[in-house]
CSV table of C-alpha atoms in Angstrom, one decimal:
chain,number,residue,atom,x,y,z
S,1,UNK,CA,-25.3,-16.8,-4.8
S,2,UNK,CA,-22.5,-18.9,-3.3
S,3,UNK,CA,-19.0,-18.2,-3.0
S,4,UNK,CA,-15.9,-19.2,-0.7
S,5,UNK,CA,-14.7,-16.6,2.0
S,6,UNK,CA,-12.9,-16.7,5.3
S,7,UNK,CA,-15.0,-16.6,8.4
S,8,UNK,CA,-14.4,-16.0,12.1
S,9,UNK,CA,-16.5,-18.0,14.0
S,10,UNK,CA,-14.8,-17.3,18.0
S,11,UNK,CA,-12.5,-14.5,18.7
S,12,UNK,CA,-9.8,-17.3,20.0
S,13,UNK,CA,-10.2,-19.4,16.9
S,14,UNK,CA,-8.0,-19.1,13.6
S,15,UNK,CA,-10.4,-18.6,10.3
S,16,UNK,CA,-11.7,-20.6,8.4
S,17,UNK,CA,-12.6,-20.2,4.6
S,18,UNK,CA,-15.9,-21.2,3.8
S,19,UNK,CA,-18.9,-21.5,1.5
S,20,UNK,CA,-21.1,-18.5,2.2
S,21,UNK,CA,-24.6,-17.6,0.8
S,22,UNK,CA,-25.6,-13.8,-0.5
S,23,UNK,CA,-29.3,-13.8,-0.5
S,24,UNK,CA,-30.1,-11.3,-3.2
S,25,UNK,CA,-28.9,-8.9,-5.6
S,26,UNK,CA,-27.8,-5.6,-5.5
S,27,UNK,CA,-30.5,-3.5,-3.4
S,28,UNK,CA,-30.6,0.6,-3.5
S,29,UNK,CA,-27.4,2.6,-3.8
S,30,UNK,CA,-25.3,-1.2,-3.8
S,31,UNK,CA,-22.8,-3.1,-6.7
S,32,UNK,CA,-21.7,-6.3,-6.3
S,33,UNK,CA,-18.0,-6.5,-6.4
S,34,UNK,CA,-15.5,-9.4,-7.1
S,35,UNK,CA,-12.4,-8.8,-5.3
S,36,UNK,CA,-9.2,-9.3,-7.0
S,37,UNK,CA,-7.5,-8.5,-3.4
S,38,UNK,CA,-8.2,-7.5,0.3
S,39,UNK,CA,-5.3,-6.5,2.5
S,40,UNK,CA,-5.1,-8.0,5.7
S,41,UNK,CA,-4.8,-5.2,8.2
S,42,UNK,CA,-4.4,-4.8,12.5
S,43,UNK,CA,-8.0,-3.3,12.8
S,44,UNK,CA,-9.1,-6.9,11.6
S,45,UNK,CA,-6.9,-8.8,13.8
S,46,UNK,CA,-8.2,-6.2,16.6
S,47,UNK,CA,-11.4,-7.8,16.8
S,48,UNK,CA,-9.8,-10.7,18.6
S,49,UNK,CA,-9.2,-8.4,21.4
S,50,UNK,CA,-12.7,-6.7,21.3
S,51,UNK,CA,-14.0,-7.8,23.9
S,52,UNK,CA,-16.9,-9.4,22.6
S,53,UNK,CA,-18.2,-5.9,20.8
S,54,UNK,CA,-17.6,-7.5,17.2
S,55,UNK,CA,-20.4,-9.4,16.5
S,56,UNK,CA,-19.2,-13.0,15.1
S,57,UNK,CA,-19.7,-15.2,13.4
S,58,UNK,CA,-18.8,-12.8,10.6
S,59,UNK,CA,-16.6,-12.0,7.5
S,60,UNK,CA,-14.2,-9.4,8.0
S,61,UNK,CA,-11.7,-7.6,5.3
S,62,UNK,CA,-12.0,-3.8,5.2
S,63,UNK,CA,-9.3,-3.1,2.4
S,64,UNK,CA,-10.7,-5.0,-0.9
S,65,UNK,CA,-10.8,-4.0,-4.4
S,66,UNK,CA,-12.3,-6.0,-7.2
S,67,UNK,CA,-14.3,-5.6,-10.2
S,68,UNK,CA,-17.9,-4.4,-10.5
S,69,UNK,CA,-20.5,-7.3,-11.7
S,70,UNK,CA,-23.8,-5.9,-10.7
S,71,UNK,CA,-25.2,-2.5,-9.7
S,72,UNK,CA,-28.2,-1.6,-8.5
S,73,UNK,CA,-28.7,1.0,-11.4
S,74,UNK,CA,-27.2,4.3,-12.9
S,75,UNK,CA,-27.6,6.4,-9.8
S,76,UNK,CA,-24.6,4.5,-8.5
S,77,UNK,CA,-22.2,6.0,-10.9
S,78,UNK,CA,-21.1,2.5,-11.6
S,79,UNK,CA,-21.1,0.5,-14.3
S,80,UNK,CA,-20.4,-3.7,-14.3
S,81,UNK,CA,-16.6,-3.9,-15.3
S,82,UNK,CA,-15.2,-0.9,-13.7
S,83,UNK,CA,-12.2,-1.5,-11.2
S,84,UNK,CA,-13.0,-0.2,-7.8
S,85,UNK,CA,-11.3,0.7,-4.5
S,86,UNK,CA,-13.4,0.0,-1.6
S,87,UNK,CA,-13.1,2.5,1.7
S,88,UNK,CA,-14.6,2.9,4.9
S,89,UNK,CA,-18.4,3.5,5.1
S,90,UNK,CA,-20.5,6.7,5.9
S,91,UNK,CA,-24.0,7.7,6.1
S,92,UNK,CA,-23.4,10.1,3.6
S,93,UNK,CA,-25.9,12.8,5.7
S,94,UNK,CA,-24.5,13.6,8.8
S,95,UNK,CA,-23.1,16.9,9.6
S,96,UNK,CA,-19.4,15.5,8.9
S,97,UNK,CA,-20.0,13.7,5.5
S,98,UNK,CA,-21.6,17.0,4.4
S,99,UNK,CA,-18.7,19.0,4.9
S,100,UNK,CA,-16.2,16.6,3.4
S,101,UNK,CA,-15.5,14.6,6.6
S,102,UNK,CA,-16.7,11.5,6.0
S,103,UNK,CA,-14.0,9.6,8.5
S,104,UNK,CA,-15.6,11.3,11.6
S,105,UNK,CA,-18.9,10.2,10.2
S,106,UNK,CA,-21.7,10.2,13.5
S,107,UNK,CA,-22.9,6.6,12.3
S,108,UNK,CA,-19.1,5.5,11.4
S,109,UNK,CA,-18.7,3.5,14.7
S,110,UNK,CA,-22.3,1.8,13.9
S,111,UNK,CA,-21.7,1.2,10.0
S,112,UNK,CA,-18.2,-0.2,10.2
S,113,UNK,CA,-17.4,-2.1,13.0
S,114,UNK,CA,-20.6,-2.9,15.0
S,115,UNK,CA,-23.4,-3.6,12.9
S,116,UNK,CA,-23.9,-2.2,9.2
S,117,UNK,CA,-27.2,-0.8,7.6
S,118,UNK,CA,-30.0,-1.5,8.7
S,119,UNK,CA,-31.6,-0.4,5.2
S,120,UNK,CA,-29.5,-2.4,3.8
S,121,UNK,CA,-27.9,-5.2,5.6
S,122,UNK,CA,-25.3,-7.4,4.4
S,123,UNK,CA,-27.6,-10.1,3.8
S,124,UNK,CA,-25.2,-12.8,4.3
S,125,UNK,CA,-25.6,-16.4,6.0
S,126,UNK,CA,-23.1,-19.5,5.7
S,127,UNK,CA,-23.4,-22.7,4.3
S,128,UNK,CA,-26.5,-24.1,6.4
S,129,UNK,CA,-28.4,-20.8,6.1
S,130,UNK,CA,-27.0,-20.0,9.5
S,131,UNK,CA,-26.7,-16.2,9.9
S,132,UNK,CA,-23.1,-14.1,9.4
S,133,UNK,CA,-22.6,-10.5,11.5
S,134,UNK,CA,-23.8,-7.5,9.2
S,135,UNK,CA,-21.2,-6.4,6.8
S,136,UNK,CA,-17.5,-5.5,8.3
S,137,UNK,CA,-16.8,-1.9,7.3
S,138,UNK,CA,-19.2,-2.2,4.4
S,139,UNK,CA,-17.6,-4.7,2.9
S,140,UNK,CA,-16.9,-8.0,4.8
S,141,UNK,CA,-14.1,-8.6,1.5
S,142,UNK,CA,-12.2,-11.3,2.9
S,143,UNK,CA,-14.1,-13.5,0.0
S,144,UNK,CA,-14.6,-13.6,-3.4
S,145,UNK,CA,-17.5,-11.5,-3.6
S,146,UNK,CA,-19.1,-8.4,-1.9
S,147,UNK,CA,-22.4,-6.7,-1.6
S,148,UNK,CA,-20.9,-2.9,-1.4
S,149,UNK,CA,-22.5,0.6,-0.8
S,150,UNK,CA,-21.6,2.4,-3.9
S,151,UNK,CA,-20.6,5.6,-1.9
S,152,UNK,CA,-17.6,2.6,-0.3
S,153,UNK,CA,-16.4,2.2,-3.7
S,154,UNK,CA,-13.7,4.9,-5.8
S,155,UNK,CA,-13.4,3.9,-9.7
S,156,UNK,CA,-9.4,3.3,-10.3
S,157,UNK,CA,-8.0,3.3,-13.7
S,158,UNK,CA,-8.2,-0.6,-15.3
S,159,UNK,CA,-5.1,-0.7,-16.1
S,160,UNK,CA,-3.4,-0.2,-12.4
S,161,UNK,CA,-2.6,-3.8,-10.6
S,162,UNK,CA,-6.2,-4.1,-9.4
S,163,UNK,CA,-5.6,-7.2,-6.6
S,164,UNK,CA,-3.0,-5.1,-4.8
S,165,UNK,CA,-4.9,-1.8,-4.8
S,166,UNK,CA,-7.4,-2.3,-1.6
S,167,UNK,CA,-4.9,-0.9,1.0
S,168,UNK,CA,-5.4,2.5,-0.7
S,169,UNK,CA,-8.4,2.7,0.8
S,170,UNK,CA,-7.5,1.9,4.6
S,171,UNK,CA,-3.8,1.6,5.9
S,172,UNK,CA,-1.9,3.5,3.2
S,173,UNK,CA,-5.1,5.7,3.1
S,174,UNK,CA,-4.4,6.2,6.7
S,175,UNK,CA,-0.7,7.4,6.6
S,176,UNK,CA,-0.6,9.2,3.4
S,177,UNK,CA,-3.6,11.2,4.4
S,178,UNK,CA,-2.5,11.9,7.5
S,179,UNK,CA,0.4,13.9,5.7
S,180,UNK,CA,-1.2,14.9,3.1
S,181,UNK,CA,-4.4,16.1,4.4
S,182,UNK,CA,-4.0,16.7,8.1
S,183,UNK,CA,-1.0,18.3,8.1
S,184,UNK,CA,-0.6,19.8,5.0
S,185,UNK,CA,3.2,19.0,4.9
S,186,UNK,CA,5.1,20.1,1.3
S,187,UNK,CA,8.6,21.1,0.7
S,188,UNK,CA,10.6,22.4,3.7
S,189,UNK,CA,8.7,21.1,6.3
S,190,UNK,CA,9.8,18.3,8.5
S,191,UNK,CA,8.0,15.2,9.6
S,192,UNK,CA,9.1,12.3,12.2
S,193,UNK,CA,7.0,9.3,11.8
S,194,UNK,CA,7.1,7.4,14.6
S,195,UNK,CA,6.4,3.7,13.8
S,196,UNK,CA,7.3,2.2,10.5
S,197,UNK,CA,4.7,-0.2,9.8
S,198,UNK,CA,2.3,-0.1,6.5
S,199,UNK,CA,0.7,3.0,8.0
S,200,UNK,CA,4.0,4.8,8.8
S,201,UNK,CA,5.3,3.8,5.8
S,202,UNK,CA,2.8,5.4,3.9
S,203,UNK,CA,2.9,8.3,5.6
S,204,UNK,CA,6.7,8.6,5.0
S,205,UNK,CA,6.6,7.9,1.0
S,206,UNK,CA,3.4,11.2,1.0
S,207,UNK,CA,5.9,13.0,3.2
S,208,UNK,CA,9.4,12.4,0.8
S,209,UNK,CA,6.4,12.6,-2.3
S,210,UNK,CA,5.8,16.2,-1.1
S,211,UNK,CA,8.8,17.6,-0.5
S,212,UNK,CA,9.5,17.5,3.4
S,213,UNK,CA,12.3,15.8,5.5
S,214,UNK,CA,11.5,12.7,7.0
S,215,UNK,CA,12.8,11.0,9.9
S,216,UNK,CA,11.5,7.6,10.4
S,217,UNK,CA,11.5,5.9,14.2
S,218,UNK,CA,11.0,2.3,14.7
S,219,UNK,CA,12.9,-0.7,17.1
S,220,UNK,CA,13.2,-3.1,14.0
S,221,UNK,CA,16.9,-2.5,11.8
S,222,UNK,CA,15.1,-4.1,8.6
S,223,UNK,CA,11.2,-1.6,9.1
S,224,UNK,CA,14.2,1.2,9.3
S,225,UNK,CA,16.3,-0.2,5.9
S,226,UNK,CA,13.1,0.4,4.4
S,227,UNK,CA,12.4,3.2,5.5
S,228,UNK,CA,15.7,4.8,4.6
S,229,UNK,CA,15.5,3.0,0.6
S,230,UNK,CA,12.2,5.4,1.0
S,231,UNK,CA,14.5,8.4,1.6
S,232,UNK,CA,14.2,8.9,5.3
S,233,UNK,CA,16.3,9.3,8.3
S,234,UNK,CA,16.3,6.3,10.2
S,235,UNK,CA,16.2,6.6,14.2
S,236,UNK,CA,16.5,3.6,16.6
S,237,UNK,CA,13.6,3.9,18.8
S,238,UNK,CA,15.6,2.8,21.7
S,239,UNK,CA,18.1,5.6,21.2
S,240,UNK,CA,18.4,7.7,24.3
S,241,UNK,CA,17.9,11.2,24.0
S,242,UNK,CA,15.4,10.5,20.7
S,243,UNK,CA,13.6,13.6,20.9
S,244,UNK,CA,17.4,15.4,20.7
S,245,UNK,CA,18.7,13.1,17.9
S,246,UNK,CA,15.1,14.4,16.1
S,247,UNK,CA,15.4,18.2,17.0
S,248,UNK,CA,18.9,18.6,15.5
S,249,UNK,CA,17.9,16.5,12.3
S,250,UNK,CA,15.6,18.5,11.7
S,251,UNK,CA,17.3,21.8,12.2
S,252,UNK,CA,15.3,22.7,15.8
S,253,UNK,CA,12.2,20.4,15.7
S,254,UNK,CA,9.6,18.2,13.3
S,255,UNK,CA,7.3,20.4,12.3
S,256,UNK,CA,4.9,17.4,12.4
S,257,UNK,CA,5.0,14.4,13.6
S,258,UNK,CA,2.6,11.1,13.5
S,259,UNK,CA,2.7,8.4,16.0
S,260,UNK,CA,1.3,4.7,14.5
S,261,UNK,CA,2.6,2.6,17.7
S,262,UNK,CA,0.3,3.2,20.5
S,263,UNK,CA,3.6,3.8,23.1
S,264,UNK,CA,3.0,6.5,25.8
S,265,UNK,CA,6.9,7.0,25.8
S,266,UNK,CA,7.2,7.3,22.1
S,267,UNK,CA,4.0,10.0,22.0
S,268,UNK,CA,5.9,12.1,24.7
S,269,UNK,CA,9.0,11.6,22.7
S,270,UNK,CA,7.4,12.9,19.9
S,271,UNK,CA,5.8,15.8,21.4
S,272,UNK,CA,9.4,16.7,22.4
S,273,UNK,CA,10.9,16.8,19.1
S,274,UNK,CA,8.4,19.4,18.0
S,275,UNK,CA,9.1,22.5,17.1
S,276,UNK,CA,7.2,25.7,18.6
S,277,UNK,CA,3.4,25.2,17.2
S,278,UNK,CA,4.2,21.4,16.1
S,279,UNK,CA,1.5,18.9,15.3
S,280,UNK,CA,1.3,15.8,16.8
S,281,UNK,CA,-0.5,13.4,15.0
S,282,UNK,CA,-2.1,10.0,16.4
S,283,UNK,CA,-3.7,7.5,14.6
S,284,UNK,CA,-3.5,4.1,17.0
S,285,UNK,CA,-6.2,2.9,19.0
S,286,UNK,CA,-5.1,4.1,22.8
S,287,UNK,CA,-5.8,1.1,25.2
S,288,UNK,CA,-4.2,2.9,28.2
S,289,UNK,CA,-4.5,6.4,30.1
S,290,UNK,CA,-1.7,8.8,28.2
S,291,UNK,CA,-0.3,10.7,31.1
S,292,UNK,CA,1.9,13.4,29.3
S,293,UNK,CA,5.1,14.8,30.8
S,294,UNK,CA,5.3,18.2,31.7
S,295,UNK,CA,6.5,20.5,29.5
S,296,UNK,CA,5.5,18.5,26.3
S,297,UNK,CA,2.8,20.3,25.2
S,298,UNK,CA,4.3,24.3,25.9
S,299,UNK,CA,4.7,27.0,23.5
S,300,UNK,CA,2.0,26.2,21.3
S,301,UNK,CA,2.6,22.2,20.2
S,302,UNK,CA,-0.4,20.5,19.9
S,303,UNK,CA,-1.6,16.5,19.6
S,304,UNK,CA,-4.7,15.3,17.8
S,305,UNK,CA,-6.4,12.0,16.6
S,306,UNK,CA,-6.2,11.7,13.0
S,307,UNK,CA,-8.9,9.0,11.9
S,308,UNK,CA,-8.8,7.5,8.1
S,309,UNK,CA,-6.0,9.9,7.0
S,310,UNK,CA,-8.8,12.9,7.1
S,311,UNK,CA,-9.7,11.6,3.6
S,312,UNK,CA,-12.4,11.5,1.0
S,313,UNK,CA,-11.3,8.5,-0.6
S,314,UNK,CA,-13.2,9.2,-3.9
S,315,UNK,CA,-10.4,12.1,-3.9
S,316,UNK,CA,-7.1,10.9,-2.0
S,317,UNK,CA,-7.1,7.3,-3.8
S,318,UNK,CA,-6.8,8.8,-7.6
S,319,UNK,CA,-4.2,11.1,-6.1
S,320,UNK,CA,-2.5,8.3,-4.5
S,321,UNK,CA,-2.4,6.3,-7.7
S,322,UNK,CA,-1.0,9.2,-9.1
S,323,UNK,CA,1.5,9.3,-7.4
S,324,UNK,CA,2.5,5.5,-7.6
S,325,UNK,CA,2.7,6.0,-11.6
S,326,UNK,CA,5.2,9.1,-11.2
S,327,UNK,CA,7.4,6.3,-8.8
S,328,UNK,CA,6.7,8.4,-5.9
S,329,UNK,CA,4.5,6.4,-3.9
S,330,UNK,CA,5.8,2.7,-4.5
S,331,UNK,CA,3.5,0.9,-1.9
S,332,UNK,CA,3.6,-2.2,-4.4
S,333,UNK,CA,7.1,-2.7,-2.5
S,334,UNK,CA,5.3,-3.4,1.4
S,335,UNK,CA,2.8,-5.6,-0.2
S,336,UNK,CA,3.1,-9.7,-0.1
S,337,UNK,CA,0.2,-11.3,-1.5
S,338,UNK,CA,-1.3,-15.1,0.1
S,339,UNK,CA,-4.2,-17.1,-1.4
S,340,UNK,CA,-6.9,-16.4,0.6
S,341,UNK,CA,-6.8,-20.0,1.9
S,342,UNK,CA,-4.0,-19.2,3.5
S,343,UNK,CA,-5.4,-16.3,5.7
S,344,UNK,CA,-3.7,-17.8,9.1
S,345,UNK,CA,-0.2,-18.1,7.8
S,346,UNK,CA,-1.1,-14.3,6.5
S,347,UNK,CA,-2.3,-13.5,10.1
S,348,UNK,CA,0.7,-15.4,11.6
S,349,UNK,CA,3.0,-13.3,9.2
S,350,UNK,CA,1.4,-10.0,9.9
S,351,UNK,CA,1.4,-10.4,14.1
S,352,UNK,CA,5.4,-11.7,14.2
S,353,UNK,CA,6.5,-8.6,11.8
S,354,UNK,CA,7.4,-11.0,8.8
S,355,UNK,CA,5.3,-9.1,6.3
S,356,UNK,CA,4.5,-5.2,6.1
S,357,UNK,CA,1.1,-5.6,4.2
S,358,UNK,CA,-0.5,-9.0,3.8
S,359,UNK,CA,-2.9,-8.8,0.5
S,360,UNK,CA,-5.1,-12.1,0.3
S,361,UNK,CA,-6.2,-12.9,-3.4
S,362,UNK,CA,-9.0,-15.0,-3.6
């Protein structure tokens, strides 16, 4: 089977879109999926900066959804036609993804970013038969097809806007489960989200969805105008005194907070503007030590690392869709949608802050 998708052949070199070659049909436990839409997201941009640890060449896109053509049979729960979701990857056995933790998954490091199944590899090559790196987070759906594990894929309603539907299952996933699951929040309870990208976005539209008071902390006027149209407080994050501005907004302290920026001064300002037994939340890959200030961790607050919003997507992405249809999750509004030709301009886009979600439609 041939089909166009985007390849990365250096991690210095822009992508290029491509005739690639999938070997065979559906093997055990897999369904073919077209893909109506992948967003473009930062942990596929990261791989630039891996440090060589991504094997390329390779197709990446971790945040399709598309339409079922082939399965490998009726134990997938999947029939050819149903509108899928596709999430991160996990083994499905471990200790974790038996009691409902698939994110922390002790093969998730192994499946997603460095190297696939081995019982079941991606099977891909390019044009002259050359071989492509294993599949990208089970899915490698920066193309118009992909060879899926069935347990990646969640069944969504047909008539939802299928092509912009794949960041449910990572970024918005990310955010919204982060409130939703990992802290619990609902009505009364405060939340500063600290970073309003498409992941603290998300996590502010679950928090306003469930009740609580959100204050939303960013350096750019138009990520905060959004923000605010979303119903939360908006908070220069070059305010001095931030962790004051948040404490008396939120009547003594958040009770959670989530950090999506990575800043060692904005996770100490957020472990400031808990309240006593406040939850700090962090979901961005560190890339430097994260010496912490005294004082910012007395009378009870704690900080964790929240990976894939805590989710089982099979569970968070109905709810989530849910949620859109009652107006109370409108992540439609971050999304801009580029042919997938134009994946560069989308990358461009998505590094300079021009677009809060890029969606690439084949």
């Amino acid at each position: 089977m041939r089909f166009g998708a985007a390849v990365l052949r250096d991690y210095e070199a822009p992508f290029a879109v491509e005739e690639v070659i999938l070997d065979a049909g559906p093997a055990e436990g897999e369904i073919l999926v077209r893909i109506a839409g992948c967003g473009l997201c930062r942990t596929d941009l990261a791989v630039r900066r891996s440090a060589g640890r991504s094997p390329l060449p390779a197709v990446l896109g971790h945040g399709g959804a598309g339409g079922v053509v082939e399965t490998a049979g009726p134990d997938t729960g999947l029939a050819p036609g149903d509108h899928v979701v596709l999430s991160f990857d996990s083994c499905g056995r471990c200790r974790s993804c038996l009691g409902g933790a698939p994110a922390y998954c002790d093969r998730f490091a192994a499946l997603n970013l460095f190297g696939g199944r081995s019982e079941s590899p991606g099977r891909f090559t390019d044009g002259a038969g050359e071989a492509l790196a294993p599949r990208w987070f089970g899915q490698s759906s920066f193309a118009e097809y992909a060879m899926v594990p069935a347990r990646n894929a969640v069944r969504v309603d047909a008539s939802l806007p299928l092509e912009l539907l794949g960041p449910l299952g990572c970024g918005f996933l990310t955010g919204a489960g982060a409130v939703l699951n990992s802290f619990g929040a609902g009505p009364g309870d405060t939340v500063a989200v600290f970073g309003a990208g498409a992941v603290g976005l998300a996590a502010v539209m679950a928090a306003t969805a469930a009740g609580a008071l959100v204050v939303a902390v960013d350096r750019h006027p138009e990520r905060l105008a959004q923000a605010e149209r979303f119903r939360a407080v908006p908070l220069d994050a070059s305010s001095a005194g931030l962790p004051g501005h948040i404490r008396r907004l939120t009547g003594g302290g958040a009770q959670y907070a989530l950090d999506t920026t990575g800043s060692v001064r904005l996770i100490n300002d957020a472990l400031r503007a808990l309240r006593p037994t406040g939850l700090l939340g962090l979901v961005a890959r560190l890339h430097t030590d994260l010496p912490l200030e005294p004082g910012t961790l007395d009378r009870g607050r704690r900080i964790s690392h929240i990976c894939e919003g805590d989710a089982v997507p099979a569970l968070l992405i109905p709810r989530l869709t849910g949620l859109w249809r009652a107006g109370q999750f409108p992540f439609d509004q971050l999304i801009r949608t580029y042919p997938l030709a134009d994946i560069n301009e989308a990358e461009r886009d998505c590094d300079a802050g021009r677009v809060v979600k890029p969606v690439l439609v084949p």
